Short mmCIF file of C-alpha atoms and ligand atoms in Angstrom, two decimals:
data_model
loop_
_atom_site.label_atom_id
_atom_site.label_comp_id
_atom_site.label_asym_id
_atom_site.label_seq_id
_atom_site.Cartn_x
_atom_site.Cartn_y
_atom_site.Cartn_z
CA MET A 1 72.80 -7.82 31.32
CA LYS A 2 70.84 -4.97 32.74
CA PHE A 3 71.07 -4.53 36.46
CA GLU A 4 68.71 -2.77 38.65
CA PRO A 5 69.93 -1.21 42.04
CA THR A 6 68.29 -1.53 45.42
CA ILE A 7 68.83 0.68 48.38
CA GLY A 8 67.88 0.57 51.98
CA LEU A 9 68.96 3.25 54.52
CA GLU A 10 69.89 3.08 58.23
CA ILE A 11 69.86 6.59 59.56
CA HIS A 12 70.93 7.83 63.04
CA ALA A 13 69.99 11.15 64.43
CA GLU A 14 70.92 12.76 67.72
CA LEU A 15 67.86 13.79 69.71
CA LYS A 16 67.37 17.37 70.87
CA THR A 17 66.89 16.89 74.44
CA LYS A 18 67.98 18.86 77.28
CA THR A 19 69.91 16.04 78.95
CA LYS A 20 71.43 12.71 78.02
CA MET A 21 69.67 9.40 77.56
CA PHE A 22 70.36 7.80 81.03
CA CYS A 23 71.75 10.54 83.23
CA GLU A 24 71.15 14.24 83.91
CA CYS A 25 74.26 15.56 82.08
CA LEU A 26 73.59 18.20 79.51
CA ASN A 27 72.96 17.05 75.94
CA ASP A 28 75.15 19.57 74.12
CA PRO A 29 76.41 18.46 70.86
CA LEU A 30 77.93 21.86 70.19
CA GLU A 31 80.07 21.75 73.25
CA LYS A 32 83.72 22.48 72.23
CA ARG A 33 85.47 21.81 75.54
CA PRO A 34 86.02 18.02 75.62
CA ASN A 35 84.84 16.01 78.66
CA LEU A 36 82.69 18.75 80.27
CA ASN A 37 79.24 16.99 80.28
CA LEU A 38 79.88 13.75 81.99
CA CYS A 39 79.20 11.85 85.24
CA PRO A 40 79.64 8.23 86.54
CA ILE A 41 76.66 7.00 84.71
CA CYS A 42 77.71 8.05 81.10
CA LEU A 43 81.19 7.13 82.00
CA GLY A 44 80.03 3.69 82.73
CA HIS A 45 81.30 3.40 86.19
CA PRO A 46 80.49 0.14 87.91
CA GLY A 47 77.67 0.30 90.27
CA THR A 48 75.86 3.15 88.44
CA LEU A 49 72.26 2.71 87.25
CA PRO A 50 70.76 4.37 84.18
CA LEU A 51 67.67 6.46 84.52
CA MET A 52 65.54 6.68 81.29
CA ASN A 53 64.98 10.04 79.66
CA LYS A 54 61.17 10.32 78.96
CA GLU A 55 61.47 13.15 76.44
CA ALA A 56 63.68 11.08 74.22
CA VAL A 57 60.99 8.35 74.14
CA ARG A 58 58.35 10.92 73.26
CA LEU A 59 60.47 12.29 70.51
CA VAL A 60 60.87 8.83 68.87
CA LEU A 61 57.10 8.07 69.34
CA THR A 62 56.28 11.54 67.73
CA LEU A 63 58.27 10.75 64.55
CA GLY A 64 56.51 7.28 64.53
CA ALA A 65 53.17 9.15 64.61
CA ALA A 66 54.35 11.43 61.88
CA LEU A 67 55.31 8.32 59.77
CA GLY A 68 51.88 6.87 60.35
CA ALA A 69 53.73 3.81 61.92
CA LYS A 70 52.89 1.33 64.59
CA LEU A 71 53.75 2.69 68.14
CA ALA A 72 54.84 -0.15 70.46
CA ASP A 73 52.49 -0.76 73.58
CA ASP A 74 55.29 -2.46 75.21
CA SER A 75 59.00 -2.06 74.51
CA ARG A 76 62.25 -2.54 76.15
CA PHE A 77 66.04 -1.80 75.95
CA ASP A 78 68.70 -4.45 75.10
CA ARG A 79 72.41 -4.46 75.62
CA LYS A 80 74.48 -4.49 72.62
CA ASN A 81 77.94 -5.82 73.65
CA TYR A 82 81.07 -4.71 71.95
CA PHE A 83 84.45 -3.23 72.96
CA TYR A 84 85.61 -0.02 71.65
CA PRO A 85 87.48 2.96 73.41
CA ASP A 86 84.44 5.22 72.79
CA LEU A 87 82.21 2.84 74.66
CA PRO A 88 83.07 3.05 78.25
CA LYS A 89 80.49 0.59 79.52
CA GLY A 90 81.53 -2.11 77.09
CA TYR A 91 78.05 -2.10 75.84
CA GLN A 92 75.56 0.22 74.27
CA ILE A 93 72.03 0.37 75.47
CA SER A 94 69.95 0.00 72.51
CA GLN A 95 66.77 -1.66 71.33
CA TYR A 96 66.81 -4.89 69.38
CA LEU A 97 63.71 -7.01 69.44
CA HIS A 98 61.15 -4.37 70.71
CA PRO A 99 61.68 -1.09 68.87
CA LEU A 100 59.46 1.85 69.91
CA VAL A 101 58.32 2.35 66.38
CA SER A 102 57.61 -0.13 63.39
CA ALA A 103 55.90 -0.30 60.05
CA GLY A 104 55.49 3.24 58.93
CA VAL A 105 55.70 5.11 55.61
CA LEU A 106 57.43 8.06 54.35
CA LYS A 107 56.06 9.67 51.25
CA LEU A 108 58.66 11.65 49.24
CA PRO A 109 58.03 14.87 47.33
CA SER A 110 58.25 12.88 44.11
CA GLY A 111 55.33 10.72 45.25
CA LYS A 112 57.41 7.75 45.92
CA GLU A 113 56.51 5.78 49.19
CA VAL A 114 59.35 4.30 51.16
CA ARG A 115 58.47 1.73 53.95
CA ILE A 116 59.98 2.35 57.30
CA THR A 117 60.92 -0.97 58.97
CA ARG A 118 61.57 0.53 62.45
CA VAL A 119 62.68 3.37 64.49
CA HIS A 120 64.55 2.46 67.76
CA LEU A 121 66.10 4.46 70.61
CA GLU A 122 69.61 4.15 71.81
CA GLU A 123 72.61 6.02 73.33
CA ASP A 124 75.40 7.56 71.34
CA ALA A 125 78.96 6.64 71.95
CA ALA A 126 81.72 8.92 72.92
CA ARG A 127 83.89 10.50 70.23
CA ASN A 128 87.51 9.33 69.34
CA VAL A 129 89.67 12.19 68.25
CA HIS A 130 92.92 11.33 66.51
CA ASP A 131 95.66 13.81 67.48
CA ASN A 132 98.15 13.92 64.69
CA ASP A 133 100.89 15.65 66.86
CA SER A 134 101.05 13.17 69.63
CA LYS A 135 99.92 10.28 67.33
CA ALA A 136 97.51 9.45 70.21
CA THR A 137 93.77 8.80 70.14
CA LEU A 138 91.85 10.95 72.59
CA VAL A 139 88.29 10.36 73.81
CA ASP A 140 85.81 13.11 74.28
CA PHE A 141 82.89 11.75 76.41
CA ASN A 142 80.53 14.80 75.86
CA ARG A 143 78.73 12.67 73.36
CA ALA A 144 78.75 9.48 75.23
CA GLY A 145 75.05 8.65 76.32
CA VAL A 146 73.42 11.38 74.15
CA PRO A 147 69.96 10.20 72.91
CA LEU A 148 70.16 8.71 69.41
CA MET A 149 67.47 7.33 67.35
CA GLU A 150 68.02 4.79 64.41
CA LEU A 151 65.62 4.51 61.72
CA VAL A 152 65.75 1.58 59.15
CA THR A 153 63.98 1.55 55.91
CA GLU A 154 62.87 -1.28 53.76
CA PRO A 155 65.08 -1.95 50.51
CA ASP A 156 62.60 0.32 48.64
CA MET A 157 64.88 2.88 46.85
CA LYS A 158 65.79 2.44 43.37
CA SER A 159 68.48 5.13 42.74
CA ALA A 160 71.02 7.38 44.52
CA ALA A 161 68.70 10.27 43.75
CA GLU A 162 65.90 8.48 45.59
CA ALA A 163 67.99 7.79 48.55
CA VAL A 164 69.10 11.41 48.70
CA GLU A 165 65.51 12.62 48.40
CA PHE A 166 64.64 10.29 51.36
CA ALA A 167 67.43 11.46 53.61
CA GLU A 168 66.69 15.10 52.76
CA GLU A 169 62.94 14.66 53.53
CA LEU A 170 63.65 12.83 56.86
CA GLN A 171 65.94 15.63 57.88
CA LEU A 172 63.09 18.21 57.24
CA ILE A 173 60.63 16.09 59.07
CA LEU A 174 63.06 15.76 62.14
CA ARG A 175 63.47 19.47 61.98
CA TYR A 176 59.80 20.28 61.72
CA LEU A 177 59.05 18.11 64.65
CA GLY A 178 62.03 19.59 66.71
CA ILE A 179 63.46 16.05 67.11
CA SER A 180 66.85 16.79 65.92
CA ASP A 181 68.74 19.46 64.21
CA ALA A 182 69.99 16.69 61.97
CA ASP A 183 73.01 18.50 60.57
CA MET A 184 75.05 15.84 58.68
CA GLU A 185 78.14 17.91 58.70
CA LYS A 186 77.91 18.02 62.42
CA GLY A 187 77.35 14.26 62.77
CA GLN A 188 73.74 15.01 64.17
CA MET A 189 72.45 12.81 61.46
CA ARG A 190 74.45 10.01 59.94
CA VAL A 191 73.23 7.85 56.87
CA GLU A 192 74.36 4.39 56.10
CA ALA A 193 73.43 3.04 52.73
CA ASN A 194 72.82 -0.55 51.86
CA VAL A 195 73.22 -1.11 48.20
CA SER A 196 72.73 -4.20 45.94
CA ILE A 197 72.15 -4.78 42.33
CA ALA A 198 70.28 -7.59 40.62
CA PRO A 199 69.50 -8.49 36.97
CA ALA A 200 66.39 -6.37 36.06
CA ASP A 201 64.39 -9.51 35.05
CA GLU A 202 64.87 -10.99 38.52
CA LEU A 203 63.22 -7.97 40.16
CA GLY A 204 59.55 -6.99 39.86
CA ASN A 205 58.64 -10.42 38.38
CA GLY A 206 56.72 -11.55 41.59
CA PHE A 207 59.61 -13.69 42.58
CA SER A 208 61.95 -10.76 43.25
CA LYS A 209 65.37 -11.84 44.35
CA LEU A 210 67.48 -9.01 45.71
CA GLY A 211 71.23 -9.24 45.21
CA THR A 212 73.85 -9.28 47.96
CA LYS A 213 73.98 -6.06 49.77
CA VAL A 214 76.97 -4.02 50.72
CA GLU A 215 76.66 -1.45 53.62
CA VAL A 216 78.45 1.87 53.16
CA LYS A 217 79.31 3.90 56.18
CA ASN A 218 81.19 7.17 56.89
CA ILE A 219 79.03 9.21 54.74
CA ASN A 220 78.79 12.72 55.93
CA SER A 221 76.93 14.91 53.51
CA PHE A 222 73.80 14.49 51.17
CA ARG A 223 76.25 14.87 48.26
CA ALA A 224 78.32 12.05 49.61
CA VAL A 225 75.22 9.93 50.06
CA GLY A 226 74.46 10.11 46.27
CA ARG A 227 78.12 9.66 45.26
CA ALA A 228 78.70 6.87 47.44
CA ILE A 229 75.66 4.88 46.21
CA ASP A 230 76.36 5.52 42.62
CA PHE A 231 79.96 4.48 43.08
CA GLU A 232 78.81 1.28 44.70
CA ILE A 233 76.29 0.62 42.00
CA ASN A 234 79.00 0.76 39.35
CA ARG A 235 81.53 -1.06 41.36
CA GLN A 236 79.12 -3.92 41.78
CA ALA A 237 78.14 -3.86 38.15
CA GLU A 238 81.76 -3.85 37.05
CA ALA A 239 82.46 -6.79 39.41
CA ILE A 240 79.78 -8.84 38.16
CA GLY A 241 80.70 -8.02 34.61
CA ARG A 242 83.99 -9.63 35.36
CA GLY A 243 82.48 -12.61 36.57
CA GLU A 244 82.98 -12.01 40.29
CA LYS A 245 80.55 -12.47 43.06
CA ILE A 246 79.54 -9.69 45.33
CA LYS A 247 80.33 -10.47 48.84
CA GLN A 248 78.46 -9.03 51.72
CA GLU A 249 80.57 -6.62 53.55
CA THR A 250 80.85 -3.20 55.05
CA ARG A 251 82.73 -0.57 53.20
CA GLY A 252 83.56 3.01 54.14
CA TRP A 253 83.09 5.98 51.90
CA ASP A 254 86.56 7.75 51.36
CA ASP A 255 85.39 11.24 50.53
CA ALA A 256 89.06 12.46 49.57
CA HIS A 257 89.29 9.79 46.82
CA GLN A 258 85.48 9.50 46.12
CA LYS A 259 85.27 5.76 46.55
CA THR A 260 84.27 3.11 48.88
CA VAL A 261 86.80 0.86 50.55
CA SER A 262 86.41 -2.40 52.22
CA GLN A 263 86.25 -2.29 56.06
CA ARG A 264 85.11 -5.67 57.08
CA SER A 265 83.48 -8.78 55.61
CA LYS A 266 80.44 -10.74 56.90
CA GLU A 267 82.73 -13.32 58.54
CA GLU A 268 84.20 -10.55 60.56
CA ALA A 269 80.88 -9.08 61.74
CA HIS A 270 80.42 -8.52 65.42
CA ASP A 271 78.10 -10.99 67.45
CA TYR A 272 76.70 -8.44 69.78
CA ARG A 273 75.28 -11.07 72.29
CA TYR A 274 72.06 -8.88 72.66
CA PHE A 275 70.23 -9.47 75.93
CA PRO A 276 67.51 -7.46 77.71
CA GLU A 277 68.99 -4.49 79.73
CA PRO A 278 68.60 -5.70 83.31
CA ASP A 279 68.89 -2.20 84.83
CA LEU A 280 65.99 -0.69 83.13
CA PRO A 281 62.41 -1.80 83.58
CA PRO A 282 60.41 -2.73 80.38
CA LEU A 283 58.38 0.20 79.01
CA LYS A 284 54.60 -0.01 79.38
CA LEU A 285 53.96 2.60 76.84
CA SER A 286 50.21 1.97 76.64
CA GLU A 287 50.05 3.08 80.31
CA VAL A 288 51.46 6.52 79.73
CA PRO A 289 48.51 8.67 78.76
CA GLU A 290 50.60 11.31 76.96
CA PHE A 291 52.12 8.59 74.65
CA ALA A 292 48.70 7.43 73.37
CA PRO A 293 48.92 7.43 69.48
CA GLU A 294 45.84 9.64 69.11
CA ILE A 295 47.37 12.20 71.31
CA LEU A 296 50.73 12.20 69.59
CA LYS A 297 49.13 12.44 66.37
CA ALA A 298 46.88 15.39 67.30
CA GLU A 299 49.91 17.15 68.53
CA LEU A 300 51.77 16.87 65.27
CA PRO A 301 52.48 20.19 63.50
CA GLU A 302 51.91 20.66 59.72
CA LEU A 303 54.58 18.44 58.09
CA PRO A 304 56.40 19.26 54.90
CA LEU A 305 54.23 17.30 52.53
CA ALA A 306 51.12 18.93 53.84
CA LYS A 307 52.70 22.24 53.67
CA ARG A 308 53.79 21.79 50.20
CA GLU A 309 50.32 20.94 49.02
CA ARG A 310 48.96 23.85 50.90
CA PHE A 311 51.56 26.38 49.59
CA ARG A 312 50.72 25.06 46.01
CA GLU A 313 46.95 25.51 46.46
CA GLU A 314 46.88 28.79 48.42
CA TYR A 315 49.78 30.65 46.77
CA GLY A 316 50.47 28.79 43.50
CA VAL A 317 54.08 28.32 44.41
CA GLU A 318 56.10 25.47 42.80
CA GLY A 319 59.51 24.14 42.26
CA GLU A 320 62.49 25.77 43.75
CA LYS A 321 60.64 28.76 45.22
CA LEU A 322 58.30 26.29 47.00
CA GLU A 323 61.22 24.28 48.48
CA ILE A 324 62.85 27.61 49.86
CA PHE A 325 59.63 28.12 51.84
CA ILE A 326 59.48 24.44 52.79
CA HIS A 327 63.05 24.43 54.04
CA ASP A 328 62.90 27.74 55.77
CA LYS A 329 60.10 27.85 58.47
CA LYS A 330 60.96 31.37 59.59
CA LEU A 331 60.93 32.73 56.05
CA SER A 332 57.60 31.06 55.10
CA GLU A 333 56.20 32.42 58.33
CA PHE A 334 57.25 35.82 57.31
CA PHE A 335 55.73 35.40 53.88
CA GLU A 336 52.45 34.28 55.37
CA SER A 337 52.27 37.35 57.63
CA VAL A 338 53.01 39.65 54.49
CA VAL A 339 50.08 38.10 52.81
CA SER A 340 47.70 38.44 55.73
CA GLU A 341 48.87 42.04 56.12
CA ALA A 342 48.00 42.61 52.52
CA GLU A 343 44.41 41.74 53.23
CA ARG A 344 44.01 45.31 54.55
CA TRP A 345 44.54 47.03 51.08
CA ILE A 346 42.91 44.32 49.11
CA ASP A 347 40.72 46.79 47.53
CA LYS A 348 43.74 48.68 45.95
CA VAL A 349 45.93 45.58 44.84
CA PRO A 350 44.40 42.25 43.91
CA LYS A 351 45.58 39.45 46.27
CA GLU A 352 47.22 37.34 43.44
CA LYS A 353 49.29 40.29 42.61
CA ILE A 354 50.43 40.68 46.14
CA ILE A 355 51.20 36.91 46.51
CA SER A 356 53.28 36.75 43.45
CA LEU A 357 55.25 39.94 44.05
CA ALA A 358 55.78 38.64 47.76
CA VAL A 359 57.03 35.26 46.50
CA ASN A 360 59.33 36.80 44.02
CA TYR A 361 60.87 39.45 46.36
CA ILE A 362 61.20 36.99 49.18
CA THR A 363 62.49 33.98 47.49
CA SER A 364 64.94 35.85 45.37
CA ASP A 365 65.82 39.37 46.59
CA LEU A 366 65.51 39.02 50.28
CA VAL A 367 67.00 35.60 50.42
CA GLY A 368 70.00 36.94 48.34
CA LEU A 369 70.28 40.04 50.75
CA LEU A 370 70.07 37.79 53.81
CA LYS A 371 72.85 35.74 52.50
CA GLU A 372 74.94 38.76 51.56
CA LEU A 373 74.56 40.50 54.84
CA ALA A 374 74.76 37.32 56.94
CA LEU A 375 71.38 38.10 58.56
CA SER A 376 68.69 35.85 59.53
CA ILE A 377 65.03 36.70 59.01
CA GLU A 378 64.29 36.19 62.77
CA ASN A 379 66.56 39.20 63.76
CA LEU A 380 65.50 41.61 61.15
CA GLU A 381 64.41 45.07 62.03
CA MET A 382 62.00 44.95 58.91
CA SER A 383 58.46 43.79 59.92
CA PRO A 384 56.10 41.97 57.67
CA GLU A 385 53.91 45.20 57.68
CA ASN A 386 56.67 47.34 56.31
CA PHE A 387 57.58 44.69 53.71
CA GLY A 388 53.99 44.50 52.72
CA GLU A 389 53.80 48.19 52.29
CA LEU A 390 56.72 48.01 49.97
CA ILE A 391 55.20 45.53 47.86
CA LYS A 392 52.03 47.58 47.67
CA MET A 393 54.08 50.53 46.53
CA SER A 394 55.63 48.46 43.92
CA ALA A 395 52.35 47.18 42.78
CA LEU A 396 50.86 50.71 42.50
CA GLY A 397 53.73 51.83 40.49
CA GLU A 398 54.66 54.36 43.25
CA ILE A 399 58.20 53.05 43.13
CA SER A 400 60.06 51.36 40.17
CA SER A 401 61.20 47.79 40.52
CA ARG A 402 64.82 48.96 40.78
CA GLY A 403 63.79 51.37 43.52
CA ALA A 404 61.87 48.68 45.29
CA LYS A 405 65.14 46.59 45.25
CA ASP A 406 67.03 49.50 46.69
CA ILE A 407 64.51 50.24 49.43
CA LEU A 408 64.40 46.54 50.31
CA ARG A 409 68.03 46.60 50.78
CA ILE A 410 67.83 49.44 53.21
CA MET A 411 64.97 47.96 54.90
CA THR A 412 66.84 44.72 55.44
CA GLU A 413 69.89 46.50 56.83
CA ARG A 414 68.13 48.71 59.26
CA GLY A 415 64.31 48.37 59.00
CA GLY A 416 62.15 51.51 58.59
CA ASP A 417 59.11 52.67 56.72
CA PRO A 418 59.32 52.17 52.94
CA THR A 419 57.52 55.44 52.16
CA GLU A 420 59.91 57.53 54.46
CA ILE A 421 62.83 55.65 52.87
CA ALA A 422 61.45 56.23 49.35
CA ILE A 423 61.15 59.99 50.17
CA GLN A 424 64.62 60.26 51.38
CA GLU A 425 66.00 58.29 48.64
CA GLY A 426 64.11 60.24 46.07
CA GLN A 427 62.55 57.01 44.75
CA LEU A 428 58.86 58.00 44.70
CA GLN A 429 57.79 57.96 41.13
CA THR A 430 54.42 59.64 41.53
CA SER A 431 53.12 61.77 44.18
CA GLU A 432 49.63 62.85 44.76
CA THR A 433 49.85 66.31 43.49
CA GLY A 434 46.61 67.18 45.00
CA SER A 435 47.52 66.69 48.65
CA LEU A 436 51.01 68.04 48.08
CA GLU A 437 49.58 71.22 46.87
CA GLY A 438 47.66 71.52 50.01
CA ILE A 439 50.82 71.09 51.97
CA VAL A 440 52.71 73.71 49.83
CA LYS A 441 49.90 76.14 50.55
CA ARG A 442 50.08 75.67 54.32
CA VAL A 443 53.80 75.94 54.26
CA ILE A 444 53.66 79.16 52.35
CA ASP A 445 51.00 80.54 54.73
CA ALA A 446 53.25 79.84 57.72
CA ASN A 447 56.29 81.17 56.04
CA PRO A 448 55.32 84.33 54.05
CA LYS A 449 58.75 85.76 54.69
CA ALA A 450 60.57 82.80 53.11
CA LEU A 451 58.32 83.15 50.04
CA GLU A 452 59.09 86.74 49.65
CA ASP A 453 62.92 86.11 49.84
CA TYR A 454 62.54 83.43 47.15
CA LYS A 455 60.58 85.67 44.91
CA LYS A 456 63.48 88.25 45.32
CA GLY A 457 65.82 85.55 44.05
CA LYS A 458 67.05 83.85 47.10
CA GLU A 459 67.37 80.08 46.19
CA ALA A 460 68.11 79.01 49.76
CA SER A 461 64.68 80.08 50.81
CA LEU A 462 63.12 77.78 48.21
CA GLN A 463 65.19 74.86 49.69
CA PHE A 464 63.98 75.81 53.23
CA LEU A 465 60.41 75.74 51.99
CA ILE A 466 60.86 72.42 50.25
CA GLY A 467 62.40 71.01 53.42
CA GLN A 468 59.50 72.23 55.49
CA ALA A 469 56.95 70.60 53.01
CA MET A 470 58.88 67.29 53.09
CA ARG A 471 58.63 67.31 56.97
CA GLU A 472 55.00 67.93 56.70
CA ALA A 473 54.45 65.25 54.05
CA LYS A 474 56.32 62.78 56.34
CA ASN A 475 54.05 63.47 59.16
CA GLN A 476 51.19 62.91 57.11
CA LYS A 477 52.70 59.68 55.64
CA ILE A 478 52.43 61.11 52.15
CA GLY A 479 54.98 60.12 49.85
CA ALA A 480 56.65 63.45 48.49
CA ASN A 481 59.18 63.76 45.74
CA PRO A 482 61.28 66.98 46.38
CA GLN A 483 61.51 67.51 42.74
CA ILE A 484 57.79 67.68 42.49
CA LEU A 485 57.49 69.84 45.51
CA LYS A 486 59.80 72.25 43.98
CA GLU A 487 57.74 72.42 40.85
CA ILE A 488 54.58 73.18 42.80
CA PHE A 489 56.39 75.98 44.76
CA GLN A 490 57.55 77.41 41.56
CA LYS A 491 54.16 77.36 39.95
CA ILE A 492 52.36 78.74 43.01
CA SER A 493 54.91 81.54 43.48
CA LYS A 494 54.59 82.96 40.08
P1 LIG B 1 71.30 -6.81 58.45
O1 LIG B 1 70.74 -8.10 59.25
O2 LIG B 1 72.50 -7.18 57.84
O3 LIG B 1 71.50 -5.59 59.32
P2 LIG B 1 68.66 -6.08 57.52
O4 LIG B 1 67.78 -6.98 56.93
O5 LIG B 1 68.59 -5.65 58.98
O6 LIG B 1 70.32 -6.50 57.50
O7 LIG B 1 68.66 -4.79 56.69
C1 LIG B 1 69.59 -3.57 56.94
C2 LIG B 1 69.29 -2.60 55.92
O8 LIG B 1 69.67 -3.10 54.64
C3 LIG B 1 67.84 -2.13 55.71
O9 LIG B 1 67.71 -0.78 55.50
C4 LIG B 1 67.31 -2.78 54.46
O10 LIG B 1 66.34 -2.28 53.70
C5 LIG B 1 68.67 -3.06 53.69
N1 LIG B 1 68.70 -4.18 52.87
C6 LIG B 1 68.41 -5.33 53.13
N2 LIG B 1 68.67 -6.21 52.07
C7 LIG B 1 69.07 -5.52 51.02
C8 LIG B 1 69.48 -5.78 49.58
N3 LIG B 1 69.52 -6.93 49.16
N4 LIG B 1 69.81 -4.56 48.96
C9 LIG B 1 69.82 -3.44 49.49
N5 LIG B 1 69.46 -3.09 50.67
C10 LIG B 1 69.15 -4.30 51.45
ZN1 LIG B 2 76.15 11.73 82.59
MG1 LIG B 3 69.78 -5.06 60.90
#
């Protein structure tokens, strides 16, 4: 029998707010010292009252706007009751029946559209740290009460690859919107995958019947998302092949052994006894002017999908090179400044030439150099202006492509003007002999004695004259090759 997989994702992301969800403690997910950012509210002391973080609400609504989703007019928080050492209150403030965002769509780069069921806001739990030496479990409350969003998709994905594509695209969107750094390795973004399989002829026949789903947790990289889903698809197909029934359960991804292991079955599932959070007022979102959907939409920056289209159209970039720009905002800003710099000498080099050289030098050479030198584009000494100049020199054949690479390395390391570097490094291939002759004549006029000495056979005097001419050329921003200067001096002094 042929089976078709179905995947739905539940993705949590820590929001990038200044303070926690319901108190004024710092929201600092990178804080290394345990139990520094805490107070009676996020420690769940009796008698304390939560105070809502408006910025967190705005961030989730912004994501909703980006997903073309329905933004709630009215919303509220609910208590999700369960006991665990990392949950000091004994309940998590979450949203159950009235999420901030519902019914959206995320369009993937492949063109596939995945429906978004909902996005809601809640608070993160503390972090349990298992200490091997003492065999104790320690609790770090820095994370307790950090604003957390949860996005739930419809079961619209058909393969591990699609699920990974979805998670990666969502990460990009979260970063573009400044909602979350969404780093999976740091736990800022957590993906849970619901996986089922069903006989192909039962799906897509208008009477689709999905198979029993298994939820996979503890996935902490994009690679693991793909592997966990593929593992689950195979495991389920093999089980069905043996005549077994898939039971609804939660499994965990064991990265060390590259497999999923059963954690709990449906029967053991929690009853969270949700009820409306009595300590927080209902959210009358339609009464907050800055939360109006038109306003949130108008404030959206250019999103990855639109940027891809624009880069394809304006610059003809595709594939991996395009994705480098899409994934690195600063690098693409640098590229676009280089292109606009290049408008100034458009009469000398055609725009398409500039664009294709800039794309190639940035996505391969510069990206490689940044990695090698552990530098980031924001803190470079090299300006887009200087980089553009380098490209122009390369386009005009003033330097070889090997030379351009060497000069680029120097500029990446310490900035500087490419013409000057080319002169110092003897990389200029051609020099405008006419203007160099003018310089040489002036240097000779100013140093008649040196010329006499050279004519009498004093080599050092020629070196002196060349040095003077180099200095003069540099002042005039003329690329001068010392070898060519030498030839001109020899010719003139004959
Ligand atoms: P639960 O009530 O168990 O939480 P939901 O209906 O809320 O289940 O769905 C949770 C997630 O599981 C969603 O992302 C949804 O798309 C996905 N899902 C639901 N049914 C299936 C299925 N049969 N196969 C794969 N994913 C599913
Ligand atoms: Zn606090
Ligand atoms: Mg559910």
